[in-house]
mmCIF file of C-alpha atoms in Angstrom:
data_model
loop_
_atom_site.group_PDB
_atom_site.id
_atom_site.type_symbol
_atom_site.label_atom_id
_atom_site.label_comp_id
_atom_site.label_asym_id
_atom_site.label_seq_id
_atom_site.Cartn_x
_atom_site.Cartn_y
_atom_site.Cartn_z
ATOM 1 C CA MET A 30 220.850 367.836 115.423
ATOM 2 C CA ARG A 31 221.658 368.203 111.741
ATOM 3 C CA ILE A 32 224.187 371.001 111.196
ATOM 4 C CA ALA A 33 225.129 372.391 107.776
ATOM 5 C CA TYR A 34 228.575 373.854 107.140
ATOM 6 C CA LEU A 35 231.150 374.323 104.404
ATOM 7 C CA GLY A 36 232.696 370.989 103.497
ATOM 8 C CA PRO A 37 234.219 368.603 102.744
ATOM 9 C CA ALA A 38 235.746 367.171 105.934
ATOM 10 C CA GLY A 39 238.864 368.955 107.129
ATOM 11 C CA THR A 40 237.821 372.604 106.711
ATOM 12 C CA PHE A 41 238.440 375.319 109.292
ATOM 13 C CA THR A 42 234.663 375.426 109.759
ATOM 14 C CA GLU A 43 234.644 371.771 110.766
ATOM 15 C CA ASP A 44 237.447 372.453 113.257
ATOM 16 C CA THR A 45 235.368 375.342 114.623
ATOM 17 C CA LEU A 46 232.348 373.081 114.963
ATOM 18 C CA LYS A 47 234.373 370.557 116.968
ATOM 19 C CA GLU A 48 235.638 373.339 119.226
ATOM 20 C CA ALA A 49 232.203 374.920 119.697
ATOM 21 C CA LEU A 50 230.474 371.595 120.394
ATOM 22 C CA PRO A 51 233.123 369.313 121.918
ATOM 23 C CA GLY A 52 231.732 365.811 122.096
ATOM 24 C CA GLY A 53 228.342 366.985 120.881
ATOM 25 C CA GLU A 54 226.105 364.573 119.005
ATOM 26 C CA LEU A 55 225.333 365.921 115.562
ATOM 27 C CA GLU A 56 224.643 364.871 112.015
ATOM 28 C CA PRO A 57 226.940 366.781 109.639
ATOM 29 C CA LEU A 58 225.599 368.206 106.395
ATOM 30 C CA ARG A 59 228.644 369.327 104.439
ATOM 31 C CA THR A 60 227.842 371.751 101.634
ATOM 32 C CA ALA A 61 229.813 372.976 98.620
ATOM 33 C CA THR A 62 229.444 376.661 99.531
ATOM 34 C CA ILE A 63 228.732 378.879 102.524
ATOM 35 C CA SER A 64 225.541 380.043 100.848
ATOM 36 C CA GLU A 65 224.276 376.473 100.531
ATOM 37 C CA ALA A 66 224.836 375.891 104.245
ATOM 38 C CA ILE A 67 222.581 378.846 105.096
ATOM 39 C CA LEU A 68 219.986 377.841 102.505
ATOM 40 C CA ALA A 69 219.884 374.318 103.947
ATOM 41 C CA VAL A 70 218.363 375.873 107.089
ATOM 42 C CA GLU A 71 216.067 378.069 104.989
ATOM 43 C CA ARG A 72 214.748 374.959 103.183
ATOM 44 C CA GLY A 73 214.407 372.889 106.339
ATOM 45 C CA GLU A 74 217.184 370.470 105.367
ATOM 46 C CA ALA A 75 219.198 371.291 108.508
ATOM 47 C CA GLU A 76 218.323 372.549 111.979
ATOM 48 C CA ARG A 77 221.405 374.759 112.234
ATOM 49 C CA ALA A 78 224.241 376.079 110.112
ATOM 50 C CA LEU A 79 227.657 377.282 111.244
ATOM 51 C CA VAL A 80 229.145 379.839 108.849
ATOM 52 C CA PRO A 81 232.012 382.364 108.919
ATOM 53 C CA PHE A 82 230.815 385.943 109.395
ATOM 54 C CA GLU A 83 233.947 388.058 109.611
ATOM 55 C CA ASN A 84 237.717 387.725 109.910
ATOM 56 C CA SER A 85 240.089 389.942 111.878
ATOM 57 C CA ILE A 86 242.335 390.360 108.799
ATOM 58 C CA GLU A 87 239.992 390.303 105.808
ATOM 59 C CA GLY A 88 236.803 391.656 107.336
ATOM 60 C CA SER A 89 233.311 390.390 106.582
ATOM 61 C CA VAL A 90 232.612 387.253 104.580
ATOM 62 C CA ARG A 91 230.626 388.600 101.645
ATOM 63 C CA SER A 92 228.832 385.380 100.718
ATOM 64 C CA THR A 93 227.419 385.129 104.262
ATOM 65 C CA LEU A 94 226.176 388.729 104.294
ATOM 66 C CA ASP A 95 224.690 388.573 100.806
ATOM 67 C CA THR A 96 222.921 385.264 101.402
ATOM 68 C CA LEU A 97 221.374 386.539 104.633
ATOM 69 C CA ALA A 98 220.289 389.796 102.976
ATOM 70 C CA PHE A 99 218.966 388.513 99.647
ATOM 71 C CA ASP A 100 218.260 384.796 99.754
ATOM 72 C CA ALA A 101 217.355 383.605 103.252
ATOM 73 C CA PRO A 102 214.560 385.638 104.873
ATOM 74 C CA GLY A 103 213.469 382.627 106.928
ATOM 75 C CA VAL A 104 216.579 382.317 109.110
ATOM 76 C CA THR A 105 218.061 384.139 112.085
ATOM 77 C CA ILE A 106 221.411 384.348 113.873
ATOM 78 C CA VAL A 107 221.190 382.717 117.315
ATOM 79 C CA GLY A 108 224.818 382.658 118.452
ATOM 80 C CA GLU A 109 228.457 383.202 117.592
ATOM 81 C CA HIS A 110 231.827 381.551 118.161
ATOM 82 C CA ASP A 111 235.302 383.037 117.684
ATOM 83 C CA PHE A 112 237.898 380.660 116.249
ATOM 84 C CA ALA A 113 241.665 381.275 116.189
ATOM 85 C CA VAL A 114 242.774 380.336 112.676
ATOM 86 C CA ARG A 115 246.149 378.612 112.362
ATOM 87 C CA ALA A 116 246.919 378.256 108.654
ATOM 88 C CA MET A 117 249.290 375.576 107.371
ATOM 89 C CA LEU A 118 251.120 375.307 104.058
ATOM 90 C CA LEU A 119 250.657 371.682 102.998
ATOM 91 C CA ALA A 120 251.997 369.484 100.207
ATOM 92 C CA ARG A 121 251.769 365.865 99.116
ATOM 93 C CA GLU A 122 255.412 365.339 100.101
ATOM 94 C CA GLU A 123 258.330 367.348 101.420
ATOM 95 C CA ILE A 124 259.263 370.043 98.896
ATOM 96 C CA GLU A 125 261.347 373.217 98.924
ATOM 97 C CA LEU A 126 259.267 376.384 98.911
ATOM 98 C CA GLY A 127 261.125 377.607 95.842
ATOM 99 C CA ASP A 128 259.897 374.570 93.906
ATOM 100 C CA VAL A 129 256.190 375.182 94.586
ATOM 101 C CA ARG A 130 254.477 376.262 91.362
ATOM 102 C CA VAL A 131 250.842 376.590 92.498
ATOM 103 C CA VAL A 132 249.196 377.383 95.848
ATOM 104 C CA LEU A 133 245.530 376.449 96.232
ATOM 105 C CA SER A 134 243.021 377.439 98.902
ATOM 106 C CA HIS A 135 239.724 379.148 99.581
ATOM 107 C CA PRO A 136 239.938 382.894 98.730
ATOM 108 C CA GLN A 137 239.763 383.926 102.404
ATOM 109 C CA PRO A 138 242.921 382.050 103.564
ATOM 110 C CA LEU A 139 244.767 383.112 100.414
ATOM 111 C CA ALA A 140 244.067 386.723 101.379
ATOM 112 C CA GLN A 141 244.882 386.123 105.054
ATOM 113 C CA CYS A 142 248.310 384.734 104.072
ATOM 114 C CA ALA A 143 249.055 387.214 101.269
ATOM 115 C CA ARG A 144 252.195 388.664 102.878
ATOM 116 C CA PHE A 145 253.706 385.220 103.442
ATOM 117 C CA LEU A 146 252.941 384.204 99.869
ATOM 118 C CA ARG A 147 254.545 387.358 98.457
ATOM 119 C CA ALA A 148 257.678 386.922 100.550
ATOM 120 C CA SER A 149 258.150 383.153 100.495
ATOM 121 C CA LEU A 150 256.498 382.002 97.241
ATOM 122 C CA PRO A 151 256.679 385.018 94.902
ATOM 123 C CA GLY A 152 256.716 382.872 91.777
ATOM 124 C CA ALA A 153 253.852 380.557 92.738
ATOM 125 C CA GLU A 154 250.469 380.923 91.059
ATOM 126 C CA ARG A 155 247.518 381.302 93.412
ATOM 127 C CA ARG A 156 244.351 379.376 92.603
ATOM 128 C CA ASN A 157 240.971 379.419 94.319
ATOM 129 C CA ALA A 158 239.272 376.267 95.581
ATOM 130 C CA SER A 159 235.758 375.853 96.967
ATOM 131 C CA SER A 160 237.182 375.151 100.440
ATOM 132 C CA THR A 161 240.515 374.684 102.179
ATOM 133 C CA ALA A 162 239.854 370.956 102.524
ATOM 134 C CA GLU A 163 239.115 370.615 98.807
ATOM 135 C CA ALA A 164 242.402 372.387 98.070
ATOM 136 C CA VAL A 165 244.282 369.937 100.278
ATOM 137 C CA ARG A 166 242.527 366.985 98.628
ATOM 138 C CA ILE A 167 243.492 368.200 95.153
ATOM 139 C CA VAL A 168 247.114 368.679 96.201
ATOM 140 C CA SER A 169 247.235 365.236 97.845
ATOM 141 C CA GLU A 170 246.172 363.588 94.577
ATOM 142 C CA SER A 171 248.409 365.619 92.252
ATOM 143 C CA SER A 172 251.921 364.704 91.201
ATOM 144 C CA GLU A 173 252.599 368.373 90.397
ATOM 145 C CA PRO A 174 254.714 370.551 92.743
ATOM 146 C CA TRP A 175 251.642 372.164 94.286
ATOM 147 C CA ALA A 176 250.822 373.253 97.818
ATOM 148 C CA ALA A 177 247.625 374.130 99.670
ATOM 149 C CA ILE A 178 246.732 376.372 102.576
ATOM 150 C CA GLY A 179 244.566 374.474 105.031
ATOM 151 C CA ALA A 180 244.039 373.160 108.526
ATOM 152 C CA ARG A 181 246.135 370.592 110.367
ATOM 153 C CA SER A 182 243.120 368.267 110.386
ATOM 154 C CA ALA A 183 243.096 368.318 106.566
ATOM 155 C CA ALA A 184 246.785 367.351 106.515
ATOM 156 C CA ASP A 185 246.001 364.363 108.728
ATOM 157 C CA LEU A 186 242.934 363.454 106.688
ATOM 158 C CA TYR A 187 244.655 363.483 103.296
ATOM 159 C CA GLY A 188 248.152 362.419 104.336
ATOM 160 C CA CYS A 189 249.901 365.673 103.447
ATOM 161 C CA LYS A 190 253.124 367.096 104.829
ATOM 162 C CA ILE A 191 253.210 370.386 106.700
ATOM 163 C CA LEU A 192 255.758 372.634 105.001
ATOM 164 C CA ARG A 193 255.168 375.667 107.221
ATOM 165 C CA GLU A 194 252.950 376.317 110.256
ATOM 166 C CA GLY A 195 251.190 379.520 111.188
ATOM 167 C CA ILE A 196 251.605 381.323 107.870
ATOM 168 C CA GLU A 197 248.770 383.814 108.487
ATOM 169 C CA ASP A 198 249.893 387.439 108.168
ATOM 170 C CA GLU A 199 248.778 388.340 111.696
ATOM 171 C CA PRO A 200 249.298 386.046 114.697
ATOM 172 C CA ASN A 201 245.913 387.018 116.181
ATOM 173 C CA ASN A 202 243.997 385.747 113.156
ATOM 174 C CA VAL A 203 240.462 385.144 114.397
ATOM 175 C CA THR A 204 237.331 384.294 112.433
ATOM 176 C CA ARG A 205 233.946 384.991 113.945
ATOM 177 C CA PHE A 206 231.441 382.279 113.071
ATOM 178 C CA VAL A 207 227.681 382.574 113.575
ATOM 179 C CA TRP A 208 225.001 379.990 114.237
ATOM 180 C CA ILE A 209 222.075 380.124 111.813
ATOM 181 C CA ALA A 210 218.648 378.754 112.818
ATOM 182 C CA PRO A 211 215.092 378.935 111.456
ATOM 183 C CA ALA A 212 213.397 382.287 112.064
ATOM 184 C CA GLY A 213 211.619 382.360 115.405
ATOM 185 C CA THR A 214 214.174 380.154 117.155
ATOM 186 C CA GLU A 215 215.002 381.407 120.633
ATOM 187 C CA PRO A 216 218.735 381.823 121.310
ATOM 188 C CA GLY A 217 220.349 380.384 124.421
ATOM 189 C CA PRO A 218 220.981 382.336 127.625
ATOM 190 C CA GLY A 219 223.661 384.984 127.886
ATOM 191 C CA LYS A 220 224.843 387.853 130.072
ATOM 192 C CA ARG A 221 225.823 390.170 127.215
ATOM 193 C CA TRP A 222 223.880 390.451 123.972
ATOM 194 C CA LYS A 223 224.474 391.581 120.439
ATOM 195 C CA THR A 224 222.001 392.420 117.669
ATOM 196 C CA SER A 225 222.815 392.276 113.957
ATOM 197 C CA LEU A 226 220.651 394.057 111.408
ATOM 198 C CA VAL A 227 220.626 395.338 107.825
ATOM 199 C CA PHE A 228 218.861 398.437 106.507
ATOM 200 C CA SER A 229 218.649 400.271 103.186
ATOM 201 C CA GLU A 230 216.963 403.031 101.181
ATOM 202 C CA LEU A 231 217.240 406.171 103.327
ATOM 203 C CA GLY A 232 214.984 408.204 101.068
ATOM 204 C CA GLU A 233 216.153 411.031 98.836
ATOM 205 C CA ASP A 234 219.934 411.285 98.870
ATOM 206 C CA HIS A 235 221.165 414.240 100.909
ATOM 207 C CA PRO A 236 224.151 415.149 103.092
ATOM 208 C CA GLY A 237 223.935 413.536 106.509
ATOM 209 C CA ALA A 238 221.307 410.920 105.625
ATOM 210 C CA LEU A 239 223.321 408.081 107.143
ATOM 211 C CA VAL A 240 224.242 410.135 110.200
ATOM 212 C CA GLU A 241 220.567 410.912 110.792
ATOM 213 C CA ALA A 242 219.726 407.217 110.589
ATOM 214 C CA LEU A 243 222.459 406.234 113.036
ATOM 215 C CA GLN A 244 221.354 408.858 115.546
ATOM 216 C CA VAL A 245 218.472 406.549 116.502
ATOM 217 C CA PHE A 246 221.165 404.488 118.249
ATOM 218 C CA SER A 247 223.476 407.205 119.595
ATOM 219 C CA SER A 248 220.562 409.164 121.064
ATOM 220 C CA ARG A 249 219.682 406.085 123.131
ATOM 221 C CA ALA A 250 223.299 405.400 124.181
ATOM 222 C CA ILE A 251 223.438 402.228 122.071
ATOM 223 C CA ASN A 252 226.943 401.432 120.861
ATOM 224 C CA LEU A 253 227.531 400.182 117.307
ATOM 225 C CA SER A 254 230.408 397.688 117.241
ATOM 226 C CA ARG A 255 230.409 397.257 113.452
ATOM 227 C CA ILE A 256 228.944 398.954 110.392
ATOM 228 C CA GLU A 257 229.640 398.438 106.705
ATOM 229 C CA SER A 258 227.973 398.946 103.357
ATOM 230 C CA ARG A 259 227.309 396.432 100.585
ATOM 231 C CA PRO A 260 225.882 397.080 97.102
ATOM 232 C CA MET A 261 222.169 396.400 96.701
ATOM 233 C CA ARG A 262 222.890 394.727 93.321
ATOM 234 C CA SER A 263 220.202 396.796 91.582
ATOM 235 C CA GLU A 264 222.291 399.718 90.322
ATOM 236 C CA LEU A 265 225.413 401.706 91.099
ATOM 237 C CA GLY A 266 225.179 404.050 94.057
ATOM 238 C CA ARG A 267 222.564 402.106 96.012
ATOM 239 C CA TYR A 268 223.731 400.434 99.196
ATOM 240 C CA MET A 269 222.545 398.489 102.200
ATOM 241 C CA PHE A 270 224.161 398.837 105.626
ATOM 242 C CA PHE A 271 224.994 395.993 108.005
ATOM 243 C CA CYS A 272 225.314 396.848 111.710
ATOM 244 C CA ASP A 273 226.184 395.053 114.919
ATOM 245 C CA LEU A 274 225.033 396.821 118.069
ATOM 246 C CA GLU A 275 225.457 396.111 121.745
ATOM 247 C CA GLY A 276 222.293 394.865 123.424
ATOM 248 C CA GLY A 277 219.428 392.524 122.620
ATOM 249 C CA THR A 278 215.930 393.121 121.317
ATOM 250 C CA SER A 279 214.622 392.401 124.811
ATOM 251 C CA ASP A 280 216.151 395.760 125.771
ATOM 252 C CA PRO A 281 213.466 398.477 125.327
ATOM 253 C CA ALA A 282 216.065 400.983 124.077
ATOM 254 C CA VAL A 283 217.140 398.605 121.295
ATOM 255 C CA THR A 284 213.539 397.905 120.303
ATOM 256 C CA GLU A 285 212.763 401.633 120.231
ATOM 257 C CA ALA A 286 215.847 402.325 118.122
ATOM 258 C CA VAL A 287 214.924 399.666 115.561
ATOM 259 C CA GLU A 288 211.396 401.039 115.301
ATOM 260 C CA ALA A 289 212.756 404.572 114.885
ATOM 261 C CA LEU A 290 215.089 403.339 112.139
ATOM 262 C CA LYS A 291 212.087 401.927 110.272
ATOM 263 C CA ALA A 292 210.754 405.478 109.999
ATOM 264 C CA LYS A 293 213.953 406.554 108.223
ATOM 265 C CA ALA A 294 214.775 403.498 106.073
ATOM 266 C CA ALA A 295 212.509 401.721 103.602
ATOM 267 C CA SER A 296 213.881 398.336 104.609
ATOM 268 C CA VAL A 297 215.042 397.204 108.063
ATOM 269 C CA ARG A 298 215.622 393.581 109.037
ATOM 270 C CA VAL A 299 216.977 392.234 112.291
ATOM 271 C CA LEU A 300 219.278 389.349 111.319
ATOM 272 C CA GLY A 301 219.453 388.117 114.884
ATOM 273 C CA SER A 302 219.716 389.007 118.560
ATOM 274 C CA TYR A 303 222.000 386.624 120.430
ATOM 275 C CA PRO A 304 224.504 386.172 123.287
ATOM 276 C CA VAL A 305 228.002 387.502 122.713
ATOM 277 C CA GLY A 306 230.391 384.622 122.020
#
């Protein structure tokens, strides 16, 4: 199976893939961005994609949500996998923290380690890289006193030294990844199910519009485990709402609730119904 994910080799996503499919036979398709990994499935260039969906510290991964909502109507979520993120501060060679001038990483790990960076490297400039592995590669090839935040596998891959281990601000730093497949793909078996959807345009703006929309779930005793808004990109004040709810679309109550929501919102799309990871 050809699986697309954020590359290059040595990213946290690649570590997640190895954990989710230990010993599994696969053909990796490493992409430059999360969006490109999802679009690889949309275009038929990969059979699956594994992408980060939300983090316990920083919340949802915006590029994943926006790509699913705006750019990839032909895909669906078929599974999830929670990965415990252990962030490392890496450098080309042993160096005192006070001598580090620049810290590179993907924006998500930089945010997840913000408290450590403020306390331990207050004078270091923070720079974004396309991935944690790319940040480690850049640092490994630079003679400057730079450091990167990345995975242990990236340190091994690029021959970097680990200056500090476990620098994430919260010890229970977990990222929820989701499996992306072509629309119509049946998910695997599971005892507990989750459904993710996005809806927008609740008609003329009035007090309680969102509450009225969400009552289609509460009136059927369906629990929402996550809800958040994202701009619709068209103009200020217009939003779409992403929800995770307990239960699958094979449950009549869930199906009824989704149909009832369609009567209240101009746009409703089920992003996927899949076993809880």
